[in-house]
Amino acid sequence: EVQLAESGGGLVRPGGSLRLSCTASAFTLSNAWMSWVRQAPGKGLEWVGRIKSKSDGGTIDYAAPLKGRFTIARDDSKNILYLQMNSLKTEDTAVYYCTMIHYEILTGYLVSWGQGTLVTVSS
Amino acid sequence: EIVLTQSPGTLSLSPGERATLSCRASQSISTSYIAWYQQKPGQAPRLLVYGASNRATGIPDRFSGSGSATDFILTISRLEPEDIAVYYCQQYGNSPPWTFGQGTKVEIK
């Protein structure tokens, strides 16, 4: 069974940085397209971005408001997905979910989800 | 960016009743790249339906999806107490950004 375990969340000051990790189990990360989704407290789901597998070009796409501050990366040798978050704002406070995409002809849906890690941006 | 609008915001029904959740897109979604997710309190979301009408693995057949172009529906044919959750639609077209609807909360009356 696919397992995704996020880590790295915590309390950070506005303007600070944080790197989240997502450790994948029971599948080979290098073959997978992956995505990050976040959810502010009491709010709905917000798509953060997506990274394709290297064999499909490794293209990375981001939600427009986050582009330039957030960076998705992958270390396929360690089976770990990352989300680097810089210049954090209070409105970035959220649970961040790592998800695996079921790929089907140029796109795919979010078939597996981790349990999430909470990021709190506060002074 | 494609905006998804879900209605109603909250649905309050009795066990055994039929639930109809709507998701309307601001523009036509090619090849019905719509998914539905269920999120129970304190849990991560779970995939219910993909491709507008295909049930995900292990999802009970009381859940069904339908629709095309700009109008999509998730139906729960006979509501069970364990179906209490927030339901989100999402479009995953070829060209990001992907977007979610704001969610419909299903309550048991």
Tab-separated table of C-alpha atoms in Angstrom:
chain	number	residue	atom	x	y	z
A	1	GLU	CA	0.000	0.000	0.000
A	2	VAL	CA	1.309	3.439	-0.947
A	3	GLN	CA	2.381	5.484	2.064
A	4	LEU	CA	3.293	9.146	2.160
A	5	ALA	CA	4.715	10.670	5.335
A	6	GLU	CA	5.174	14.434	5.579
A	7	SER	CA	7.570	16.023	8.045
A	8	GLY	CA	9.232	19.348	8.708
A	9	GLY	CA	6.252	21.416	9.762
A	10	GLY	CA	6.324	23.718	12.753
A	11	LEU	CA	6.269	27.314	13.925
A	12	VAL	CA	8.135	29.880	11.853
A	13	ARG	CA	8.275	33.693	11.962
A	14	PRO	CA	6.927	35.781	9.092
A	15	GLY	CA	9.629	36.179	6.469
A	16	GLY	CA	11.258	32.911	7.462
A	17	SER	CA	11.805	29.705	5.520
A	18	LEU	CA	10.881	26.090	6.003
A	19	ARG	CA	11.460	22.903	4.046
A	20	LEU	CA	8.893	20.142	4.143
A	21	SER	CA	9.729	16.555	3.271
A	22	CYS	CA	7.511	13.746	2.055
A	23	THR	CA	8.916	10.226	2.356
A	24	ALA	CA	7.345	7.745	-0.033
A	25	SER	CA	6.967	4.042	0.711
A	26	ALA	CA	5.774	1.017	-1.249
A	27	PHE	CA	6.358	2.646	-4.622
A	28	THR	CA	9.227	4.101	-6.620
A	29	LEU	CA	9.111	7.875	-6.405
A	30	SER	CA	11.102	8.307	-9.625
A	31	ASN	CA	8.182	6.947	-11.671
A	32	ALA	CA	5.577	9.154	-10.043
A	33	TRP	CA	4.098	12.552	-10.596
A	34	MET	CA	3.602	14.260	-7.234
A	35	SER	CA	1.745	17.254	-5.892
A	36	TRP	CA	1.411	19.387	-2.770
A	37	VAL	CA	-1.969	20.603	-1.508
A	38	ARG	CA	-2.561	22.824	1.518
A	39	GLN	CA	-5.474	23.598	3.786
A	40	ALA	CA	-5.647	26.657	6.032
A	41	PRO	CA	-7.362	26.113	9.408
A	42	GLY	CA	-11.114	25.718	8.885
A	43	LYS	CA	-10.802	26.380	5.162
A	44	GLY	CA	-10.915	24.399	1.920
A	45	LEU	CA	-8.232	22.696	-0.121
A	46	GLU	CA	-5.745	24.722	-2.152
A	47	TRP	CA	-3.492	23.255	-4.832
A	48	VAL	CA	0.144	24.293	-4.332
A	49	GLY	CA	1.968	22.696	-7.252
A	50	ARG	CA	2.930	19.587	-9.187
A	51	ILE	CA	6.130	17.931	-10.345
A	52	LYS	CA	6.271	15.434	-13.179
A	53	SER	CA	8.550	12.416	-13.191
A	54	LYS	CA	11.969	12.948	-14.746
A	55	SER	CA	11.070	10.573	-17.558
A	56	ASP	CA	8.167	12.877	-18.421
A	57	GLY	CA	10.397	15.936	-18.347
A	58	GLY	CA	10.359	16.789	-14.649
A	59	THR	CA	8.278	19.915	-15.306
A	60	ILE	CA	7.115	21.806	-12.230
A	61	ASP	CA	3.961	23.931	-12.114
A	62	TYR	CA	2.818	26.153	-9.263
A	63	ALA	CA	-0.275	27.997	-8.190
A	64	ALA	CA	0.267	31.544	-9.424
A	65	PRO	CA	0.203	33.267	-5.993
A	66	LEU	CA	2.961	30.963	-4.711
A	67	LYS	CA	5.310	31.007	-7.672
A	68	GLY	CA	8.659	32.529	-6.737
A	69	ARG	CA	8.332	31.776	-3.018
A	70	PHE	CA	7.672	28.024	-3.078
A	71	THR	CA	9.856	25.402	-4.773
A	72	ILE	CA	9.056	21.742	-5.294
A	73	ALA	CA	11.950	19.332	-5.700
A	74	ARG	CA	12.516	15.606	-5.627
A	75	ASP	CA	15.352	13.299	-4.598
A	76	ASP	CA	14.445	10.072	-6.318
A	77	SER	CA	17.477	8.275	-4.883
A	78	LYS	CA	16.062	8.814	-1.372
A	79	ASN	CA	12.401	8.508	-2.364
A	80	ILE	CA	11.724	11.966	-0.894
A	81	LEU	CA	9.702	14.889	-2.221
A	82	TYR	CA	10.378	18.397	-0.904
A	83	LEU	CA	8.579	21.698	-0.603
A	84	GLN	CA	10.870	24.651	0.071
A	85	MET	CA	8.921	27.647	1.350
A	86	ASN	CA	10.566	31.077	1.563
A	87	SER	CA	9.401	34.541	2.617
A	88	LEU	CA	6.599	32.955	4.577
A	89	LYS	CA	3.491	34.962	5.395
A	90	THR	CA	0.860	34.457	8.071
A	91	GLU	CA	-1.565	33.390	5.348
A	92	ASP	CA	0.698	30.417	4.550
A	93	THR	CA	-0.402	28.869	7.839
A	94	ALA	CA	-1.940	25.536	6.834
A	95	VAL	CA	-1.726	21.780	6.869
A	96	TYR	CA	0.388	20.748	3.902
A	97	TYR	CA	-0.437	17.456	2.199
A	98	CYS	CA	1.830	15.440	-0.050
A	99	THR	CA	-0.088	13.581	-2.746
A	100	MET	CA	0.697	11.037	-5.426
A	101	ILE	CA	-0.805	11.581	-8.848
A	102	HIS	CA	-2.248	8.720	-10.856
A	103	TYR	CA	-0.931	9.621	-14.264
A	104	GLU	CA	-3.178	9.206	-17.317
A	105	ILE	CA	-2.302	10.841	-20.626
A	106	LEU	CA	-0.779	14.278	-19.875
A	107	THR	CA	-2.429	14.718	-16.498
A	108	GLY	CA	-3.715	12.813	-13.484
A	109	TYR	CA	-5.724	12.869	-10.290
A	110	LEU	CA	-4.646	12.808	-6.629
A	111	VAL	CA	-4.935	9.126	-5.800
A	112	SER	CA	-2.994	8.948	-2.502
A	113	TRP	CA	-2.584	11.476	0.303
A	114	GLY	CA	-0.309	11.758	3.292
A	115	GLN	CA	-1.636	12.720	6.720
A	116	GLY	CA	-0.291	16.243	6.412
A	117	THR	CA	2.079	18.440	8.386
A	118	LEU	CA	1.065	21.705	10.053
A	119	VAL	CA	2.951	24.892	9.271
A	120	THR	CA	2.229	27.869	11.504
A	121	VAL	CA	3.573	31.278	10.494
A	122	SER	CA	3.346	33.647	13.420
A	123	SER	CA	5.397	36.186	15.313
B	1	GLU	CA	-7.749	29.746	-14.079
B	2	ILE	CA	-10.835	27.552	-13.914
B	3	VAL	CA	-13.076	28.433	-10.972
B	4	LEU	CA	-15.197	25.650	-9.476
B	5	THR	CA	-18.339	26.589	-7.581
B	6	GLN	CA	-19.936	23.949	-5.369
B	7	SER	CA	-23.498	23.989	-4.097
B	8	PRO	CA	-25.070	23.815	-1.673
B	9	GLY	CA	-22.620	24.924	0.995
B	10	THR	CA	-24.217	22.596	3.531
B	11	LEU	CA	-26.555	19.651	2.993
B	12	SER	CA	-28.545	18.299	5.932
B	13	LEU	CA	-30.289	14.978	5.283
B	14	SER	CA	-31.619	11.937	7.118
B	15	PRO	CA	-29.985	8.513	6.864
B	16	GLY	CA	-31.165	6.679	3.754
B	17	GLU	CA	-31.891	9.861	1.827
B	18	ARG	CA	-30.298	10.761	-1.478
B	19	ALA	CA	-27.621	13.482	-1.512
B	20	THR	CA	-26.931	15.501	-4.661
B	21	LEU	CA	-23.835	17.701	-4.684
B	22	SER	CA	-23.160	20.094	-7.535
B	23	CYS	CA	-19.894	21.402	-8.983
B	24	ARG	CA	-20.013	24.037	-11.709
B	25	ALA	CA	-16.947	25.112	-13.682
B	26	SER	CA	-16.299	28.595	-15.070
B	27	GLN	CA	-15.280	27.043	-18.395
B	28	SER	CA	-15.663	23.680	-20.085
B	29	ILE	CA	-13.380	20.954	-18.718
B	30	SER	CA	-12.007	18.752	-21.444
B	31	THR	CA	-12.251	14.990	-21.170
B	32	SER	CA	-14.119	15.397	-17.879
B	33	TYR	CA	-10.976	15.827	-15.790
B	34	ILE	CA	-12.994	16.195	-12.599
B	35	ALA	CA	-12.339	14.369	-9.334
B	36	TRP	CA	-14.284	14.272	-6.084
B	37	TYR	CA	-12.718	13.887	-2.642
B	38	GLN	CA	-14.192	13.164	0.769
B	39	GLN	CA	-12.657	14.671	3.900
B	40	LYS	CA	-13.874	13.486	7.271
B	41	PRO	CA	-13.131	15.584	10.383
B	42	GLY	CA	-9.476	15.399	11.391
B	43	GLN	CA	-8.507	13.268	8.395
B	44	ALA	CA	-6.768	13.743	5.088
B	45	PRO	CA	-8.937	13.852	1.972
B	46	ARG	CA	-9.701	10.612	0.156
B	47	LEU	CA	-10.316	10.140	-3.567
B	48	LEU	CA	-13.889	9.089	-4.359
B	49	VAL	CA	-14.358	9.655	-8.085
B	50	TYR	CA	-12.085	10.501	-11.024
B	51	GLY	CA	-12.796	11.250	-14.673
B	52	ALA	CA	-16.160	12.620	-13.526
B	53	SER	CA	-17.799	9.204	-13.210
B	54	ASN	CA	-15.249	6.529	-12.257
B	55	ARG	CA	-15.318	5.297	-8.669
B	56	ALA	CA	-11.925	4.926	-7.019
B	57	THR	CA	-10.798	1.608	-5.597
B	58	GLY	CA	-12.733	0.538	-2.519
B	59	ILE	CA	-15.405	3.231	-2.758
B	60	PRO	CA	-18.940	1.941	-2.062
B	61	ASP	CA	-21.302	1.908	-5.013
B	62	ARG	CA	-23.706	4.297	-3.275
B	63	PHE	CA	-21.290	7.012	-4.452
B	64	SER	CA	-21.570	7.967	-8.119
B	65	GLY	CA	-20.376	10.836	-10.273
B	66	SER	CA	-21.829	12.268	-13.449
B	67	GLY	CA	-21.716	15.299	-15.697
B	68	SER	CA	-19.682	16.883	-18.437
B	69	ALA	CA	-18.421	20.210	-19.786
B	70	THR	CA	-19.223	22.681	-16.957
B	71	ASP	CA	-21.702	20.816	-14.757
B	72	PHE	CA	-20.821	17.873	-12.554
B	73	ILE	CA	-22.714	15.992	-9.864
B	74	LEU	CA	-21.727	13.689	-7.000
B	75	THR	CA	-24.614	11.558	-5.774
B	76	ILE	CA	-24.802	9.548	-2.567
B	77	SER	CA	-27.748	7.272	-3.241
B	78	ARG	CA	-28.513	6.291	0.377
B	79	LEU	CA	-26.833	8.412	3.012
B	80	GLU	CA	-25.074	6.552	5.811
B	81	PRO	CA	-23.957	8.118	9.117
B	82	GLU	CA	-20.303	7.540	8.147
B	83	ASP	CA	-20.772	9.768	5.087
B	84	ILE	CA	-20.625	12.868	7.295
B	85	ALA	CA	-17.806	14.836	5.694
B	86	VAL	CA	-16.884	17.732	3.467
B	87	TYR	CA	-16.820	16.896	-0.241
B	88	TYR	CA	-14.596	18.713	-2.711
B	89	CYS	CA	-14.528	18.677	-6.489
B	90	GLN	CA	-11.258	19.340	-8.306
B	91	GLN	CA	-10.295	19.879	-11.938
B	92	TYR	CA	-7.006	18.425	-13.152
B	93	GLY	CA	-6.851	19.542	-16.757
B	94	ASN	CA	-3.785	19.307	-18.973
B	95	SER	CA	-2.776	22.886	-18.222
B	96	PRO	CA	-2.318	23.854	-14.569
B	97	PRO	CA	-3.215	25.467	-12.300
B	98	TRP	CA	-5.452	22.819	-10.873
B	99	THR	CA	-8.251	24.109	-8.699
B	100	PHE	CA	-10.678	22.889	-6.036
B	101	GLY	CA	-14.222	23.885	-5.292
B	102	GLN	CA	-14.897	25.426	-1.897
B	103	GLY	CA	-16.538	22.237	-0.587
B	104	THR	CA	-19.981	20.988	0.423
B	105	LYS	CA	-20.516	19.895	4.007
B	106	VAL	CA	-22.865	16.928	4.431
B	107	GLU	CA	-24.607	16.628	7.786
B	108	ILE	CA	-26.969	14.040	9.199
B	109	LYS	CA	-30.287	15.514	10.225
